[in-house]
């Protein structure tokens, strides 16, 4: 079956656990291979400026070991651009980065940073790397992605996942509307951050979203039932939601 919704597995937090003791175990490359075997369509890794989880060597080793595409999440800095251009991953997702944050707390302000971001998008694209911008589900940010000639956007689903009740519904409507606007603007649309077994279905059912990137929850679930089982269950929930929404396609 040809899937029209890809699952990118983010393996950052395998590195978080490894780094807690400073050795080599658990190895994010081992996790990436296991994710690949369990049905991940891609592997995502965020090389942060402070190297709190993924290391430079992890990127080298992932590039050598995995067969599915690598999506490198990176801040728009000269250092990260140099690393991306050296490795030439399949994709690079430009994310905002603050040293004090626990995780990527909000989307990139593409609308307010067109001039600063433009050289990064151009350099990555010129190297044949598929560029995405991690943005809030907001029309202004989507229009900025068009202005920047970024082919892909990834919508930040964190606020939706964290919210409850009516506020969650309101946050979901923002994602749904932005995903449809992305198609209208001819942007490939991905989504991710904070997704769980409970929150993935509604997002997976949005037909114009073609990739979800999921990490922390899957690695957490892997503690209880194994990574393979967590990925397979996530995959099944995504496929079920997409099929029920009428979006399944055969090869
Ligand atoms: N997408 C992007 C751009 C991210 O920065 C992250 C977190 O690194 C994710 C997806 C995955 O988020 P989570 O680990 O909460 O599933």
Coordinates of N, CA and C and ligand atoms in Angstrom, one line a residue:
X1 N 0.8 -1.2 0.0 CA 0.0 0.0 0.0 C 0.9 1.3 0.0
X2 N 0.6 2.1 -0.9 CA 1.3 3.4 -0.9 C 0.6 4.3 0.1
X3 N 1.4 4.8 1.1 CA 0.8 5.6 2.1 C 0.8 7.1 1.7
X4 N -0.3 7.8 2.0 CA -0.2 9.2 1.7 C 0.0 10.0 3.0
X5 N 0.3 9.3 4.1 CA 0.6 10.0 5.3 C 1.9 9.3 5.9
X6 N 3.0 10.0 5.9 CA 4.2 9.4 6.3 C 4.4 9.7 7.8
X7 N 5.1 8.8 8.5 CA 5.5 8.9 9.9 C 7.0 9.1 10.0
X8 N 7.4 10.2 10.4 CA 8.8 10.5 10.8 C 9.0 10.3 12.3
X9 N 9.9 9.4 12.6 CA 10.2 9.1 14.0 C 11.4 9.9 14.5
X10 N 11.1 10.8 15.5 CA 12.2 11.6 16.1 C 12.9 10.8 17.2
X11 N 14.2 10.6 17.1 CA 14.9 9.8 18.0 C 15.8 10.6 19.0
X12 N 15.5 11.9 19.1 CA 16.3 12.8 20.0 C 16.4 12.2 21.4
X13 N 15.2 11.7 21.9 CA 15.2 11.4 23.4 C 15.8 10.1 23.7
X14 N 16.2 9.3 22.7 CA 17.1 8.1 22.9 C 18.4 8.7 23.3
X15 N 18.8 9.8 22.6 CA 20.1 10.4 23.0 C 20.1 11.1 24.3
X16 N 18.9 11.6 24.7 CA 18.7 12.2 26.0 C 19.1 11.2 27.1
X17 N 18.5 10.0 26.9 CA 18.8 9.0 28.0 C 20.2 8.5 27.9
X18 N 20.8 8.4 26.8 CA 22.2 8.0 26.7 C 23.1 9.1 27.4
X19 N 22.8 10.3 27.1 CA 23.6 11.4 27.6 C 23.5 11.5 29.2
X20 N 22.4 11.0 29.7 CA 22.3 11.1 31.2 C 23.4 10.4 31.9
X21 N 24.0 9.4 31.2 CA 25.2 8.7 31.8 C 26.5 8.9 31.0
X22 N 26.4 9.5 29.9 CA 27.6 9.9 29.1 C 28.2 8.7 28.3
X23 N 27.6 7.6 28.3 CA 28.2 6.5 27.5 C 27.6 6.4 26.2
X24 N 27.5 5.2 25.7 CA 27.0 5.0 24.3 C 25.7 4.3 24.2
X25 N 25.1 4.0 25.4 CA 23.8 3.3 25.4 C 22.7 4.1 26.1
X26 N 21.5 4.1 25.5 CA 21.1 3.5 24.3 C 21.5 4.3 23.1
X27 N 21.7 3.7 22.0 CA 22.3 4.3 20.8 C 21.2 4.8 19.9
X28 N 21.1 6.1 19.6 CA 20.0 6.6 18.7 C 20.0 5.9 17.3
X29 N 21.2 5.5 16.8 CA 21.2 4.8 15.5 C 20.5 3.5 15.6
X30 N 20.8 2.8 16.7 CA 20.0 1.5 16.9 C 18.5 1.8 16.9
X31 N 18.1 2.8 17.6 CA 16.7 3.2 17.6 C 16.2 3.5 16.3
X32 N 17.0 4.2 15.5 CA 16.6 4.6 14.1 C 16.4 3.4 13.3
X33 N 17.3 2.4 13.4 CA 17.1 1.2 12.6 C 15.9 0.4 13.0
X34 N 15.7 0.4 14.3 CA 14.5 -0.3 14.8 C 13.2 0.4 14.4
X35 N 13.3 1.7 14.3 CA 12.1 2.5 13.9 C 11.8 2.2 12.4
X36 N 12.9 2.2 11.7 CA 12.8 1.9 10.2 C 12.1 0.5 10.0
X37 N 12.6 -0.5 10.8 CA 12.1 -1.9 10.7 C 10.6 -1.9 11.1
X38 N 10.2 -1.0 12.0 CA 8.8 -1.0 12.5 C 7.9 -0.2 11.6
X39 N 8.4 0.4 10.6 CA 7.6 1.1 9.6 C 7.7 2.6 9.5
X40 N 8.7 3.2 10.2 CA 8.9 4.6 10.1 C 9.3 4.9 8.6
X41 N 8.7 6.0 8.1 CA 9.0 6.4 6.7 C 10.2 7.4 6.7
X42 N 10.6 7.8 7.8 CA 11.8 8.7 7.9 C 12.2 8.8 9.3
X43 N 13.4 9.3 9.5 CA 14.0 9.6 10.9 C 14.3 11.1 11.0
X44 N 13.9 11.6 12.1 CA 14.1 13.0 12.4 C 15.0 13.2 13.6
X45 N 15.9 14.1 13.5 CA 16.9 14.3 14.6 C 17.1 15.8 14.7
X46 N 17.2 16.4 15.9 CA 17.4 17.8 16.1 C 18.8 18.0 16.7
X47 N 19.7 18.5 15.9 CA 21.0 18.8 16.4 C 20.9 20.2 17.0
X48 N 20.8 20.3 18.4 CA 20.7 21.6 19.0 C 22.0 22.2 19.2
X49 N 22.0 23.5 19.3 CA 23.3 24.3 19.5 C 24.0 23.8 20.8
X50 N 23.3 23.4 21.8 CA 23.9 23.0 23.1 C 24.2 21.5 23.1
X51 N 23.8 20.8 22.0 CA 24.1 19.3 21.9 C 23.5 18.6 23.1
X52 N 22.3 19.0 23.6 CA 21.8 18.3 24.8 C 21.3 16.9 24.5
X53 N 21.0 16.6 23.3 CA 20.7 15.2 23.0 C 21.5 14.7 21.8
X54 N 21.1 14.9 20.6 CA 21.8 14.4 19.4 C 23.1 15.1 19.3
X55 N 24.2 14.3 19.0 CA 25.5 14.9 18.8 C 25.9 14.9 17.3
X56 N 27.0 15.6 17.0 CA 27.5 15.6 15.7 C 27.8 14.2 15.1
X57 N 28.4 13.4 16.0 CA 28.6 12.0 15.6 C 27.4 11.2 15.3
X58 N 26.3 11.5 16.0 CA 25.0 10.8 15.7 C 24.6 11.1 14.3
X59 N 24.7 12.4 13.9 CA 24.3 12.7 12.5 C 25.1 12.0 11.5
X60 N 26.4 11.9 11.7 CA 27.3 11.2 10.8 C 26.9 9.7 10.8
X61 N 26.6 9.1 11.9 CA 26.3 7.7 12.0 C 24.9 7.4 11.4
X62 N 24.0 8.3 11.7 CA 22.6 8.2 11.1 C 22.7 8.2 9.6
X63 N 23.4 9.2 9.0 CA 23.5 9.3 7.6 C 24.1 8.0 7.0
X64 N 25.0 7.4 7.7 CA 25.6 6.2 7.1 C 24.7 4.9 7.3
X65 N 23.9 4.9 8.3 CA 23.2 3.7 8.7 C 21.8 3.5 8.2
X66 N 21.0 4.6 8.1 CA 19.6 4.5 7.7 C 19.4 4.5 6.2
X67 N 18.3 3.8 5.9 CA 17.9 3.8 4.4 C 16.8 4.8 4.2
X68 N 16.0 5.0 5.2 CA 14.9 6.0 5.0 C 15.5 7.4 5.1
X69 N 14.7 8.4 4.6 CA 15.3 9.8 4.6 C 15.5 10.3 6.0
X70 N 16.6 11.1 6.2 CA 16.8 11.8 7.4 C 16.4 13.2 7.3
X71 N 15.6 13.6 8.3 CA 15.1 15.0 8.4 C 15.9 15.7 9.5
X72 N 16.8 16.6 9.2 CA 17.6 17.3 10.2 C 16.9 18.5 10.6
X73 N 16.5 18.6 11.9 CA 16.0 19.8 12.5 C 17.1 20.7 12.9
X74 N 17.1 22.0 12.5 CA 18.2 22.8 12.8 C 17.7 24.3 13.0
X75 N 18.5 25.0 13.8 CA 18.3 26.4 13.9 C 18.9 27.1 12.7
X76 N 18.5 28.3 12.4 CA 19.1 29.0 11.2 C 20.3 29.8 11.7
X77 N 21.4 29.0 11.8 CA 22.7 29.6 12.2 C 23.8 29.1 11.2
X78 N 24.8 29.9 11.2 CA 25.9 29.5 10.3 C 26.5 28.1 10.6
X79 N 26.6 27.8 11.9 CA 27.2 26.5 12.3 C 26.3 25.4 11.8
X80 N 25.0 25.5 12.0 CA 24.1 24.4 11.5 C 24.0 24.3 10.0
X81 N 24.1 25.5 9.4 CA 24.0 25.4 7.9 C 25.3 24.7 7.4
X82 N 26.4 24.9 8.0 CA 27.6 24.3 7.6 C 27.5 22.7 7.7
X83 N 26.9 22.3 8.9 CA 26.8 20.9 9.1 C 25.8 20.3 8.1
X84 N 24.7 21.0 7.9 CA 23.7 20.5 6.9 C 24.3 20.3 5.5
X85 N 25.1 21.3 5.1 CA 25.7 21.3 3.8 C 26.7 20.2 3.7
X86 N 27.4 19.9 4.8 CA 28.4 18.8 4.8 C 27.7 17.4 4.7
X87 N 26.6 17.2 5.4 CA 25.9 15.9 5.4 C 24.9 15.7 4.3
X88 N 24.3 16.8 3.8 CA 23.3 16.8 2.8 C 22.2 15.8 3.2
X89 N 21.5 15.9 4.3 CA 20.3 15.0 4.6 C 19.3 15.2 3.6
X90 N 18.3 14.3 3.5 CA 17.2 14.5 2.6 C 16.5 15.8 2.8
X91 N 16.2 16.1 4.1 CA 15.4 17.3 4.4 C 16.0 18.0 5.6
X92 N 15.8 19.3 5.7 CA 16.2 20.1 6.8 C 14.9 20.9 7.2
X93 N 14.6 20.8 8.5 CA 13.5 21.6 9.0 C 14.1 22.7 9.9
X94 N 13.8 23.9 9.5 CA 14.3 25.1 10.3 C 13.4 25.4 11.4
X95 N 14.0 25.3 12.6 CA 13.2 25.5 13.9 C 13.8 26.7 14.7
X96 N 12.9 27.3 15.5 CA 13.5 28.3 16.4 C 14.2 27.6 17.5
X97 N 15.1 28.3 18.1 CA 15.8 27.6 19.2 C 16.2 28.6 20.2
X98 N 15.8 28.3 21.5 CA 16.2 29.2 22.6 C 17.0 28.3 23.6
X99 N 18.1 28.8 24.1 CA 18.9 27.9 25.0 C 18.1 27.5 26.2
X100 N 17.3 28.4 26.8 CA 16.6 28.0 28.1 C 15.4 27.1 27.9
X101 N 14.9 26.9 26.7 CA 13.7 26.2 26.5 C 13.9 24.7 26.8
X102 N 12.9 24.0 27.2 CA 13.0 22.6 27.4 C 12.8 21.8 26.1
X103 N 12.0 22.4 25.2 CA 11.7 21.8 23.9 C 11.4 23.0 23.0
X104 N 11.2 22.7 21.7 CA 10.9 23.8 20.8 C 9.5 24.3 21.1
X105 N 9.5 25.4 21.8 CA 8.2 25.9 22.4 C 7.2 26.5 21.5
X106 N 7.6 27.0 20.4 CA 6.7 27.7 19.5 C 7.3 27.6 18.1
X107 N 6.5 28.0 17.1 CA 7.0 28.0 15.7 C 7.9 29.1 15.4
X108 N 8.6 29.0 14.3 CA 9.5 29.9 13.8 C 8.7 31.2 13.4
X109 N 9.3 32.4 13.7 CA 8.6 33.6 13.2 C 9.1 33.9 11.8
X110 N 8.6 33.1 10.8 CA 9.0 33.3 9.4 C 8.6 34.6 8.9
X111 N 7.3 35.1 9.3 CA 6.8 36.3 8.9 C 7.7 37.5 9.3
X112 N 8.2 37.4 10.5 CA 9.0 38.5 11.0 C 10.5 38.4 10.7
X113 N 10.9 37.2 10.1 CA 12.3 37.0 9.9 C 12.7 36.6 8.4
X114 N 11.9 37.1 7.5 CA 12.1 36.8 6.1 C 13.5 37.1 5.6
X115 N 14.0 38.3 6.0 CA 15.4 38.6 5.5 C 16.4 37.8 6.1
X116 N 16.3 37.5 7.4 CA 17.3 36.7 8.1 C 17.2 35.2 7.6
X117 N 16.0 34.7 7.3 CA 15.9 33.3 7.0 C 16.3 33.0 5.5
X118 N 16.0 34.0 4.6 CA 16.1 33.8 3.2 C 17.5 33.1 2.8
X119 N 18.6 33.6 3.3 CA 19.9 33.0 2.8 C 20.0 31.5 3.2
X120 N 19.4 31.1 4.3 CA 19.5 29.7 4.8 C 18.6 28.8 3.9
X121 N 17.4 29.3 3.6 CA 16.5 28.5 2.8 C 17.2 28.3 1.4
X122 N 17.7 29.4 0.9 CA 18.3 29.3 -0.5 C 19.5 28.4 -0.5
X123 N 20.4 28.5 0.5 CA 21.6 27.7 0.5 C 21.3 26.2 0.7
X124 N 20.3 25.9 1.5 CA 19.9 24.5 1.7 C 19.3 24.0 0.4
X125 N 18.4 24.7 -0.2 CA 17.7 24.3 -1.4 C 18.7 24.1 -2.5
X126 N 19.7 25.0 -2.6 CA 20.7 24.9 -3.7 C 21.5 23.6 -3.5
X127 N 21.6 23.1 -2.3 CA 22.4 21.9 -2.0 C 21.5 20.7 -2.3
X128 N 20.2 20.9 -2.7 CA 19.4 19.7 -3.0 C 18.6 19.2 -1.7
X129 N 18.7 20.0 -0.7 CA 18.0 19.6 0.6 C 16.6 20.1 0.6
X130 N 15.6 19.3 0.9 CA 14.2 19.7 1.0 C 14.0 20.5 2.3
X131 N 13.6 21.8 2.1 CA 13.6 22.7 3.3 C 12.1 22.8 3.8
X132 N 12.0 22.6 5.1 CA 10.7 22.9 5.7 C 10.9 24.0 6.8
X133 N 9.8 24.7 7.1 CA 9.8 25.7 8.1 C 8.8 25.2 9.2
X134 N 9.3 25.2 10.4 CA 8.4 24.8 11.6 C 7.7 26.0 12.1
X135 N 6.4 26.1 11.7 CA 5.7 27.4 12.0 C 4.4 27.1 12.8
X136 N 3.9 28.2 13.4 CA 2.6 28.1 14.0 C 1.5 28.0 12.9
X137 N 0.4 27.4 13.1 CA -0.7 27.3 12.1 C -1.4 28.6 11.9
X138 N -0.8 29.4 11.1 CA -1.2 30.8 11.0 C -1.0 31.3 9.5
X139 N -2.0 31.9 9.0 CA -1.9 32.3 7.6 C -0.7 33.1 7.2
X140 N -0.4 34.1 8.1 CA 0.8 35.0 7.9 C 2.1 34.2 7.8
X141 N 2.2 33.2 8.6 CA 3.4 32.4 8.6 C 3.5 31.5 7.3
X142 N 2.3 31.1 6.9 CA 2.3 30.3 5.6 C 2.7 31.2 4.4
X143 N 2.2 32.4 4.5 CA 2.5 33.3 3.4 C 4.0 33.6 3.4
X144 N 4.6 33.7 4.6 CA 6.0 34.0 4.6 C 6.8 32.8 4.1
X145 N 6.3 31.6 4.3 CA 7.0 30.4 3.7 C 7.0 30.5 2.2
X146 N 5.9 31.0 1.6 CA 5.8 31.2 0.2 C 6.8 32.2 -0.3
X147 N 6.8 33.3 0.5 CA 7.8 34.4 0.1 C 9.2 33.9 0.2
X148 N 9.5 33.0 1.1 CA 10.8 32.5 1.3 C 11.1 31.3 0.3
X149 N 10.1 30.9 -0.5 CA 10.3 29.8 -1.4 C 10.6 28.5 -0.7
X150 N 10.1 28.3 0.5 CA 10.3 27.1 1.2 C 9.2 26.1 0.6
X151 N 9.6 24.9 0.2 CA 8.6 24.0 -0.4 C 7.7 23.4 0.6
X152 N 8.1 23.3 1.9 CA 7.4 22.5 2.9 C 7.2 23.4 4.2
X153 N 6.1 23.2 4.8 CA 5.9 23.7 6.2 C 5.6 22.6 7.1
X154 N 6.0 22.7 8.4 CA 5.6 21.8 9.4 C 4.8 22.6 10.4
X155 N 3.6 22.2 10.6 CA 2.7 23.0 11.6 C 3.0 22.5 13.0
X156 N 3.2 23.4 13.9 CA 3.4 23.1 15.3 C 2.1 22.7 16.0
X157 N 2.1 21.4 16.4 CA 0.8 20.9 17.0 C 0.9 21.0 18.6
X158 N 1.9 21.6 19.1 CA 2.1 21.6 20.6 C 0.9 22.2 21.3
X159 N 0.4 23.4 20.9 CA -0.7 24.0 21.6 C -1.9 23.2 21.6
X160 N -2.2 22.5 20.4 CA -3.4 21.6 20.3 C -3.2 20.5 21.3
X161 N -2.0 19.9 21.3 CA -1.8 18.7 22.2 C -1.9 19.0 23.7
X162 N -1.5 20.2 24.0 CA -1.5 20.6 25.5 C -2.8 21.1 25.9
X163 N -3.7 21.6 25.0 CA -4.9 22.2 25.4 C -6.0 21.1 25.8
X164 N -7.0 21.5 26.5 CA -8.1 20.6 26.9 C -9.4 21.2 26.4
X165 N -10.4 20.4 26.2 CA -11.8 20.8 26.0 C -11.9 21.7 24.8
X166 N -12.6 22.8 25.0 CA -12.9 23.8 23.9 C -11.7 24.4 23.4
X167 N -10.7 24.6 24.2 CA -9.5 25.2 23.7 C -8.8 24.3 22.8
X168 N -8.8 23.0 23.1 CA -8.2 22.0 22.2 C -8.9 22.0 20.8
X169 N -10.2 22.1 20.9 CA -11.0 22.2 19.6 C -10.6 23.5 18.8
X170 N -10.4 24.6 19.5 CA -10.0 25.8 18.9 C -8.6 25.7 18.3
X171 N -7.7 25.1 19.0 CA -6.4 24.9 18.5 C -6.4 23.9 17.3
X172 N -7.3 22.9 17.4 CA -7.4 22.0 16.2 C -7.8 22.7 15.0
X173 N -8.8 23.6 15.1 CA -9.4 24.3 14.0 C -8.3 25.1 13.3
X174 N -7.4 25.7 14.1 CA -6.3 26.5 13.5 C -5.4 25.6 12.7
X175 N -5.1 24.3 13.1 CA -4.3 23.4 12.4 C -5.0 23.0 11.1
X176 N -6.3 22.7 11.2 CA -7.1 22.2 10.1 C -7.1 23.3 9.0
X177 N -7.4 24.5 9.4 CA -7.5 25.6 8.5 C -6.1 25.9 7.8
X178 N -5.1 25.9 8.6 CA -3.7 26.2 8.1 C -3.3 25.1 7.1
X179 N -3.6 23.8 7.4 CA -3.3 22.7 6.5 C -4.0 22.9 5.2
X180 N -5.2 23.4 5.2 CA -5.9 23.6 3.9 C -5.4 24.8 3.2
X181 N -5.0 25.8 4.0 CA -4.4 27.0 3.3 C -3.1 26.6 2.7
X182 N -2.3 25.7 3.3 CA -1.0 25.3 2.8 C -1.2 24.7 1.4
X183 N -2.2 23.9 1.3 CA -2.5 23.3 -0.1 C -2.8 24.4 -1.1
X184 N -3.6 25.3 -0.7 CA -4.0 26.5 -1.6 C -2.8 27.2 -2.0
X185 N -1.8 27.3 -1.1 CA -0.6 28.1 -1.4 C 0.5 27.2 -2.0
X186 N 0.1 25.9 -2.3 CA 1.0 25.0 -2.9 C 2.3 24.6 -2.1
X187 N 2.0 24.6 -0.8 CA 3.1 24.2 0.2 C 2.8 22.8 0.6
X188 N 3.8 21.9 0.7 CA 3.7 20.6 1.2 C 3.5 20.8 2.8
X189 N 2.6 20.1 3.3 CA 2.3 20.3 4.7 C 2.6 19.1 5.6
X190 N 3.4 19.3 6.7 CA 3.7 18.3 7.7 C 3.2 18.9 9.0
X191 N 3.2 18.1 10.0 CA 2.8 18.5 11.4 C 3.5 17.7 12.4
X192 N 3.7 18.3 13.6 CA 4.3 17.6 14.7 C 4.5 18.4 15.9
X193 N 4.8 17.8 17.0 CA 5.1 18.2 18.3 C 4.0 17.9 19.3
X194 N 4.4 17.0 20.3 CA 3.5 16.7 21.4 C 2.5 15.6 21.0
X195 N 2.5 15.1 19.8 CA 1.5 14.1 19.4 C 1.6 12.8 20.2
X196 N 0.4 12.3 20.5 CA 0.3 11.1 21.3 C -0.7 10.1 20.7
X197 N -0.9 9.0 21.3 CA -2.0 8.1 20.7 C -3.3 8.8 20.8
X198 N -3.6 9.6 21.8 CA -4.9 10.3 21.9 C -5.1 11.5 20.9
X199 N -4.0 12.1 20.6 CA -4.1 13.3 19.8 C -3.8 13.1 18.3
X200 N -3.2 12.0 17.9 CA -2.7 11.9 16.6 C -3.9 11.7 15.6
X201 N -5.0 11.1 15.9 CA -6.0 10.7 15.0 C -6.6 11.9 14.3
X202 N -7.0 12.9 15.0 CA -7.6 14.1 14.4 C -6.7 14.8 13.4
X203 N -5.4 14.8 13.8 CA -4.4 15.5 12.9 C -4.2 14.6 11.6
X204 N -4.1 13.3 11.9 CA -3.9 12.4 10.7 C -5.1 12.4 9.7
X205 N -6.2 12.8 10.2 CA -7.4 12.8 9.4 C -7.5 14.0 8.5
X206 N -6.6 15.0 8.7 CA -6.6 16.2 7.8 C -5.9 15.8 6.5
X207 N -6.7 15.8 5.4 CA -6.2 15.2 4.2 C -5.0 15.9 3.6
X208 N -4.8 17.2 3.9 CA -3.7 17.9 3.2 C -2.3 17.8 4.0
X209 N -2.4 17.1 5.1 CA -1.1 16.8 5.8 C -0.5 15.5 5.3
X210 N 0.7 15.5 5.0 CA 1.3 14.3 4.4 C 2.4 13.7 5.2
X211 N 2.8 14.4 6.3 CA 3.8 13.8 7.2 C 3.6 14.2 8.6
X212 N 3.8 13.3 9.6 CA 3.8 13.7 11.0 C 5.1 13.3 11.6
X213 N 5.7 14.2 12.4 CA 7.0 13.9 13.0 C 6.7 13.7 14.5
X214 N 7.0 12.6 15.0 CA 6.6 12.3 16.4 C 7.9 11.6 17.1
X215 N 8.1 12.1 18.3 CA 9.3 11.6 19.1 C 9.1 11.3 20.5
X216 N 8.9 12.4 21.4 CA 9.0 12.2 22.8 C 8.0 11.1 23.3
X217 N 6.8 11.1 22.8 CA 5.8 10.2 23.3 C 6.2 8.8 22.9
X218 N 6.6 8.6 21.7 CA 7.0 7.2 21.2 C 8.2 6.7 22.0
X219 N 9.1 7.5 22.3 CA 10.3 7.0 23.1 C 9.8 6.7 24.5
X220 N 8.9 7.5 25.1 CA 8.4 7.2 26.4 C 7.6 5.9 26.4
X221 N 6.8 5.7 25.4 CA 6.0 4.5 25.3 C 6.9 3.3 25.2
X222 N 8.0 3.5 24.5 CA 8.9 2.3 24.3 C 9.4 1.7 25.6
X223 N 9.4 2.5 26.6 CA 9.9 2.0 27.9 C 9.0 0.9 28.4
X224 N 7.7 1.1 28.1 CA 6.7 0.1 28.6 C 6.5 -1.1 27.6
X225 N 6.5 -0.8 26.4 CA 6.1 -2.0 25.5 C 7.1 -2.2 24.3
X226 N 8.2 -1.4 24.3 CA 9.1 -1.5 23.2 C 8.8 -0.5 22.1
X227 N 9.9 -0.1 21.4 CA 9.8 0.9 20.3 C 8.9 0.4 19.2
X228 N 9.2 -0.8 18.8 CA 8.4 -1.4 17.6 C 6.9 -1.3 17.9
X229 N 6.5 -1.8 19.0 CA 5.1 -1.8 19.4 C 4.5 -0.4 19.4
X230 N 5.3 0.5 20.0 CA 4.8 1.9 20.0 C 4.6 2.5 18.6
X231 N 5.6 2.3 17.8 CA 5.5 2.8 16.4 C 4.4 2.2 15.6
X232 N 4.3 0.8 15.8 CA 3.2 0.1 15.0 C 1.8 0.6 15.5
X233 N 1.7 0.9 16.8 CA 0.4 1.3 17.2 C 0.1 2.7 16.7
X234 N 1.1 3.6 16.7 CA 1.0 5.0 16.2 C 0.6 4.9 14.7
X235 N 1.3 4.1 14.0 CA 1.1 4.0 12.6 C -0.3 3.5 12.3
X236 N -0.8 2.5 13.1 CA -2.1 2.0 12.9 C -3.2 3.1 13.2
X237 N -3.0 3.9 14.2 CA -3.9 4.9 14.6 C -4.0 6.0 13.4
X238 N -2.8 6.3 12.9 CA -2.7 7.3 11.8 C -3.5 6.7 10.6
X239 N -3.2 5.5 10.2 CA -3.8 4.9 9.0 C -5.3 4.8 9.2
X240 N -5.8 4.4 10.4 CA -7.2 4.3 10.6 C -7.9 5.6 10.5
X241 N -7.3 6.6 11.1 CA -7.9 8.0 11.0 C -8.0 8.5 9.6
X242 N -6.9 8.2 8.9 CA -6.8 8.7 7.5 C -7.8 7.9 6.6
X243 N -7.9 6.6 6.8 CA -8.8 5.8 6.0 C -10.3 6.2 6.3
X244 N -10.6 6.5 7.6 CA -12.0 6.9 8.0 C -12.3 8.2 7.4
X245 N -11.3 9.1 7.2 CA -11.5 10.4 6.6 C -11.5 10.3 5.1
X246 N -11.3 9.1 4.6 CA -11.4 8.9 3.1 C -10.2 9.2 2.4
X247 N -9.0 9.2 3.1 CA -7.8 9.7 2.4 C -6.9 8.6 2.0
X248 N -7.3 7.3 2.2 CA -6.3 6.2 1.9 C -6.2 6.0 0.4
X249 N -5.0 5.8 0.0 CA -4.7 5.6 -1.5 C -4.0 4.3 -1.7
X250 N -4.4 3.6 -2.7 CA -3.7 2.3 -3.0 C -2.5 2.6 -4.0
X251 N -1.5 1.6 -4.0 CA -0.4 1.8 -4.9 C -0.8 1.7 -6.3
Ligands
LIG1 N1 8.7 18.4 14.8 C1 9.6 19.4 15.1 C2 10.0 20.4 14.2 C3 10.2 19.3 16.4 O1 11.1 20.3 16.8 C4 9.9 18.3 17.3 C5 10.6 18.2 18.6 O2 11.9 18.1 18.4 C6 9.0 17.3 16.8 C7 8.4 17.4 15.6 C8 8.6 16.1 17.7 O3 8.0 16.5 18.8 P1 7.7 15.5 20.0 O4 9.0 15.0 20.4 O5 7.0 16.3 21.0 O6 6.9 14.4 19.4

